[in-house]
JSON list of C-alpha atoms in Angstrom, two decimals:
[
{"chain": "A", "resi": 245, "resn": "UNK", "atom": "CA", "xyz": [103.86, 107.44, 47.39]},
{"chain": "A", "resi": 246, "resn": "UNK", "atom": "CA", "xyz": [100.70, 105.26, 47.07]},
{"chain": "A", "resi": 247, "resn": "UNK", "atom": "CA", "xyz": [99.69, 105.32, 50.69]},
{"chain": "A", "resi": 248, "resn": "UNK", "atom": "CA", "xyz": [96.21, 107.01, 52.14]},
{"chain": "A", "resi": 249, "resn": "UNK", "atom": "CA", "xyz": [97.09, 110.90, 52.92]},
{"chain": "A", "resi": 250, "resn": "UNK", "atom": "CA", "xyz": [100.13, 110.70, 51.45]},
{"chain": "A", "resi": 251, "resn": "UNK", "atom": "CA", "xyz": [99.81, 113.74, 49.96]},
{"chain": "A", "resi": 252, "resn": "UNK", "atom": "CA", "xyz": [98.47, 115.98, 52.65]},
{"chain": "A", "resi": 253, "resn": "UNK", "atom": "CA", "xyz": [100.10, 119.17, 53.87]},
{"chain": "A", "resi": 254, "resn": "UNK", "atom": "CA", "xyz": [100.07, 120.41, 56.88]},
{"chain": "A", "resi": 255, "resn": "UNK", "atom": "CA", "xyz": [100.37, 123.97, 57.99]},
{"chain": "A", "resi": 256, "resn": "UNK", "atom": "CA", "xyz": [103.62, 124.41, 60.26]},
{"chain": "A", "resi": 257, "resn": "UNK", "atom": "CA", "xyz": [104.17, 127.63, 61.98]},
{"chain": "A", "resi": 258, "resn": "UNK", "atom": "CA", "xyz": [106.68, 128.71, 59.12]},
{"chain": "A", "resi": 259, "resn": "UNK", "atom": "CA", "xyz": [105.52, 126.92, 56.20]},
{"chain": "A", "resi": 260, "resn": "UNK", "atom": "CA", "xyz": [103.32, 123.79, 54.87]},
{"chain": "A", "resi": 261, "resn": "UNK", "atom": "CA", "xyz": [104.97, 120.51, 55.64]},
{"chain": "A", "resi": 262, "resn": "UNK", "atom": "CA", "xyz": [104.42, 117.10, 55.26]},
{"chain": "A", "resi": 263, "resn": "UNK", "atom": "CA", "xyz": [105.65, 114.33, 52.84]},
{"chain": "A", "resi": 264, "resn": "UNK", "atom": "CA", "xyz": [105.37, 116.33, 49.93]},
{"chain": "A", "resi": 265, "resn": "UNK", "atom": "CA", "xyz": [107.96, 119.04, 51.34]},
{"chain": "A", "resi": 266, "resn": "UNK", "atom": "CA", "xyz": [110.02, 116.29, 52.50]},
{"chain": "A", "resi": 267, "resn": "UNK", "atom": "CA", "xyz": [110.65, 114.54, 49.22]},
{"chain": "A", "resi": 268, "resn": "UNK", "atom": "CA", "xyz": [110.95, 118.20, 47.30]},
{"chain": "A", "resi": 269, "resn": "UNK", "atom": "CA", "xyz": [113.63, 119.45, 49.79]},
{"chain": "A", "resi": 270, "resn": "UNK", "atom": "CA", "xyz": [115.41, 115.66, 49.57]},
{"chain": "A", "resi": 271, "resn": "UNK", "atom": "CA", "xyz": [115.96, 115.98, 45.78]},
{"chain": "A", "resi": 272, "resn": "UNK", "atom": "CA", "xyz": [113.02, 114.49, 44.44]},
{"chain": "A", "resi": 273, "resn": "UNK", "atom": "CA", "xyz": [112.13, 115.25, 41.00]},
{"chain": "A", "resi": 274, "resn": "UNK", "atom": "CA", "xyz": [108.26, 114.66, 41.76]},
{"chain": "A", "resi": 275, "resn": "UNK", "atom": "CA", "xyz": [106.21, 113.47, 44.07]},
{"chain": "A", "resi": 276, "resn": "UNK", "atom": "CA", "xyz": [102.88, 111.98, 43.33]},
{"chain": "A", "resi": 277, "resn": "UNK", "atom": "CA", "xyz": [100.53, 111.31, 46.61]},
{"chain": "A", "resi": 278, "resn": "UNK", "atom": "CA", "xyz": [97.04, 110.48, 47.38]},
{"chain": "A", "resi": 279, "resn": "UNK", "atom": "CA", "xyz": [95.21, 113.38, 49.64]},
{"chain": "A", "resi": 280, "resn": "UNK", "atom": "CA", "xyz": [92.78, 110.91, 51.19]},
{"chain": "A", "resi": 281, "resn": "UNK", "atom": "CA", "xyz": [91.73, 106.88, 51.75]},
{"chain": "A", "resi": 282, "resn": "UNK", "atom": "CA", "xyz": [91.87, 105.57, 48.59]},
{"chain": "A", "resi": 283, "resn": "UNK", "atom": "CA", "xyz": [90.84, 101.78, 47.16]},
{"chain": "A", "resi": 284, "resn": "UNK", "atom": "CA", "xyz": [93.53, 99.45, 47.73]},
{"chain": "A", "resi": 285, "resn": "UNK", "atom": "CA", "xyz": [92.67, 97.63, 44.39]},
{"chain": "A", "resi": 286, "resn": "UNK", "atom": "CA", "xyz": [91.97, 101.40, 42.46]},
{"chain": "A", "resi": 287, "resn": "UNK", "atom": "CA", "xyz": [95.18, 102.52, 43.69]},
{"chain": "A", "resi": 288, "resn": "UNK", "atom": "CA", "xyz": [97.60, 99.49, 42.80]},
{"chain": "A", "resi": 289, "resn": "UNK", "atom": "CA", "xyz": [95.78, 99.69, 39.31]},
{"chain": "A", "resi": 290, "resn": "UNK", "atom": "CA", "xyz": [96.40, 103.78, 39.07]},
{"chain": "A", "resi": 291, "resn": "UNK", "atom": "CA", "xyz": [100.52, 102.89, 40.08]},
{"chain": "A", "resi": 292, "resn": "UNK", "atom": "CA", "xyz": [100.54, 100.38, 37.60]},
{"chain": "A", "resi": 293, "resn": "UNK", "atom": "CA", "xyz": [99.01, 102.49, 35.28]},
{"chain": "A", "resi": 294, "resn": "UNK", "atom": "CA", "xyz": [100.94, 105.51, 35.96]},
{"chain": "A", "resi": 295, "resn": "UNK", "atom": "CA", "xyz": [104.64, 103.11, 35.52]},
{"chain": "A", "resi": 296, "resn": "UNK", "atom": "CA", "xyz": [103.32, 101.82, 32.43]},
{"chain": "A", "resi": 297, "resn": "UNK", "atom": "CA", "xyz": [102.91, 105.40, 31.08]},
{"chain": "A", "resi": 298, "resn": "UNK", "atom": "CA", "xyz": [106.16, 106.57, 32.16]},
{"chain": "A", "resi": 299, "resn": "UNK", "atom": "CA", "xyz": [107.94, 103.61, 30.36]},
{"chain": "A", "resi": 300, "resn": "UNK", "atom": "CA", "xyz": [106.10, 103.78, 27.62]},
{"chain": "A", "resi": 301, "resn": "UNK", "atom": "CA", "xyz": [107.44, 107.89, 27.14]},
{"chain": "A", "resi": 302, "resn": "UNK", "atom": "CA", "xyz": [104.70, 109.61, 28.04]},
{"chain": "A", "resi": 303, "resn": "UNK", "atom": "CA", "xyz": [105.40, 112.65, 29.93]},
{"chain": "A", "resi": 304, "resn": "UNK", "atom": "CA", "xyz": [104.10, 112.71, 34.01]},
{"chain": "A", "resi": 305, "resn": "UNK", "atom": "CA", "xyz": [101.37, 114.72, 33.86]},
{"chain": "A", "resi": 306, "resn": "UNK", "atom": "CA", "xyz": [99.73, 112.22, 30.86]},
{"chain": "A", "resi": 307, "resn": "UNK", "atom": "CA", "xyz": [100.73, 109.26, 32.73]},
{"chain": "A", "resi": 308, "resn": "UNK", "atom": "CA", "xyz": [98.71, 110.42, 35.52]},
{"chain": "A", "resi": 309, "resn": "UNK", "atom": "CA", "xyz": [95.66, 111.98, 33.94]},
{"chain": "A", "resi": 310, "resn": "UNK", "atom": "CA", "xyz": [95.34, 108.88, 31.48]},
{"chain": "A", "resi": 311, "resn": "UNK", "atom": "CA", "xyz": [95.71, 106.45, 34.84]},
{"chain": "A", "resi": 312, "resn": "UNK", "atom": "CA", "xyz": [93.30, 108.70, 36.46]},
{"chain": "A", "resi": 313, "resn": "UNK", "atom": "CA", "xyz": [90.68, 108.03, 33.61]},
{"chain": "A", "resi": 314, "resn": "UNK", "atom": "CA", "xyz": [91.14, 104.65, 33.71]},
{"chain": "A", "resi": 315, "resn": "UNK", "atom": "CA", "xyz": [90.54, 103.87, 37.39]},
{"chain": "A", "resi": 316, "resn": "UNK", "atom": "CA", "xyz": [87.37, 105.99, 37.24]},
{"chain": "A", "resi": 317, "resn": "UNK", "atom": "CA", "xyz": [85.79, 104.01, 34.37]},
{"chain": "A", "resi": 318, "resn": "UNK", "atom": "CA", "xyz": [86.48, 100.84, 36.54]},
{"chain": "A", "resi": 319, "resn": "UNK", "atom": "CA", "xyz": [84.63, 102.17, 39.62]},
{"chain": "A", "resi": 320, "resn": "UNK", "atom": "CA", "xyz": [82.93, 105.62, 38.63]},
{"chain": "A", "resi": 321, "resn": "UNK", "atom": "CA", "xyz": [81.42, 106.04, 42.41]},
{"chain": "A", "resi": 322, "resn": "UNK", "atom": "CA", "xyz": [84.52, 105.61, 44.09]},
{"chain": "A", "resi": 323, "resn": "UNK", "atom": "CA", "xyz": [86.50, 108.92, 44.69]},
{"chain": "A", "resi": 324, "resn": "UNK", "atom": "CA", "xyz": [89.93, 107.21, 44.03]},
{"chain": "A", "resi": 325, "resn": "UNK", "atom": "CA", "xyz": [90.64, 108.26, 41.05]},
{"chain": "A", "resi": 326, "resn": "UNK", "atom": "CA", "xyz": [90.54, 111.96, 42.02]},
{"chain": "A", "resi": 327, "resn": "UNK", "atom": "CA", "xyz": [92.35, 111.54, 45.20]},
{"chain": "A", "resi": 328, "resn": "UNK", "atom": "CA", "xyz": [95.88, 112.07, 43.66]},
{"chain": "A", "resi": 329, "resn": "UNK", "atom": "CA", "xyz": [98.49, 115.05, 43.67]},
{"chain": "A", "resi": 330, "resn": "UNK", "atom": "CA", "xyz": [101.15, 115.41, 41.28]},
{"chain": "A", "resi": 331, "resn": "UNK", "atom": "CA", "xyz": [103.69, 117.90, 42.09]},
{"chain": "A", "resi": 332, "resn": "UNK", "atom": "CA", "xyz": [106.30, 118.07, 39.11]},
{"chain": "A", "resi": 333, "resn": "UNK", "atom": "CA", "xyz": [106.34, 119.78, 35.93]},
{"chain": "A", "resi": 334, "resn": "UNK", "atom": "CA", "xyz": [103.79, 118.24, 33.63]},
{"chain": "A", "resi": 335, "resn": "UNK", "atom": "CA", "xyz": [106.50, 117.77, 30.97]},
{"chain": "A", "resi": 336, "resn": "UNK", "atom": "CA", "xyz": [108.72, 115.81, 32.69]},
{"chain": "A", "resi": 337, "resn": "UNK", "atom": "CA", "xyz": [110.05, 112.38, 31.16]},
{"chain": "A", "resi": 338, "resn": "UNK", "atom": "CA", "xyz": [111.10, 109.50, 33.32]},
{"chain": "A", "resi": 339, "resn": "UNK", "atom": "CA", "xyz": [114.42, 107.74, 32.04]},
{"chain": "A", "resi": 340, "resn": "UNK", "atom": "CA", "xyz": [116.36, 105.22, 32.93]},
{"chain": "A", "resi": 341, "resn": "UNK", "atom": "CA", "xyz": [119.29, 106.68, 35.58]},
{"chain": "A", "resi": 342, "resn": "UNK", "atom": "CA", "xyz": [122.62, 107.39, 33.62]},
{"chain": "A", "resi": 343, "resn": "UNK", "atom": "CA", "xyz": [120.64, 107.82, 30.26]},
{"chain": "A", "resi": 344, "resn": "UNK", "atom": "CA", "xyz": [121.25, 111.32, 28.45]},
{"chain": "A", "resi": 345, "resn": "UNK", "atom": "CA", "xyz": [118.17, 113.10, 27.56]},
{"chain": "A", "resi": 346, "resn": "UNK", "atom": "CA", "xyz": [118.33, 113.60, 23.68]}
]
């Protein structure tokens, strides 16, 4: 979710809550959100980045480190580029739905 705070937590009165939890308890696989106000050019660059990755093969936790890298080169005093939160398992390979894993 490439939105400012996306992926914040909260703390509820049982557990934490906020997007994150939301999208975990839905079903989602992952969920990749930015903890703070991030650059609206940095961060359409990072999801960009990031897709391109995940097409490519690479696992998540590449995609996002190596998109990471890349938006701090272009703009090493801006603090986009550590404002994202990846909660998945770093292995994980995006593919095409209906396509068996081999």
């Amino acid at each position: 979710m490439n939105a400012c705070h996306s992926g914040r937590q909260a703390v509820s009165l049982t557990r934490a809550d906020g997007w994150v939890e939301r999208c975990l308890d839905m079903g989602c696989r992952a969920f990749l959100g930015a903890n703070w106000e991030v650059n609206d050019q940095l961060a359409a660059q990072f999801a960009i980045e990031v897709y391109d990755r995940l097409v490519r093969g690479s696992t998540i936790a590449r995609a996002v480190r190596e998109a990471r890298l890349l938006i701090r080169a272009r703009d090493e005093s801006n603090p986009t580029w550590l404002a994202y939160s990846l909660y998945a398992h770093p292995n994980m390979i995006v593919r095409p739905a209906g396509k068996e894993a081999t």
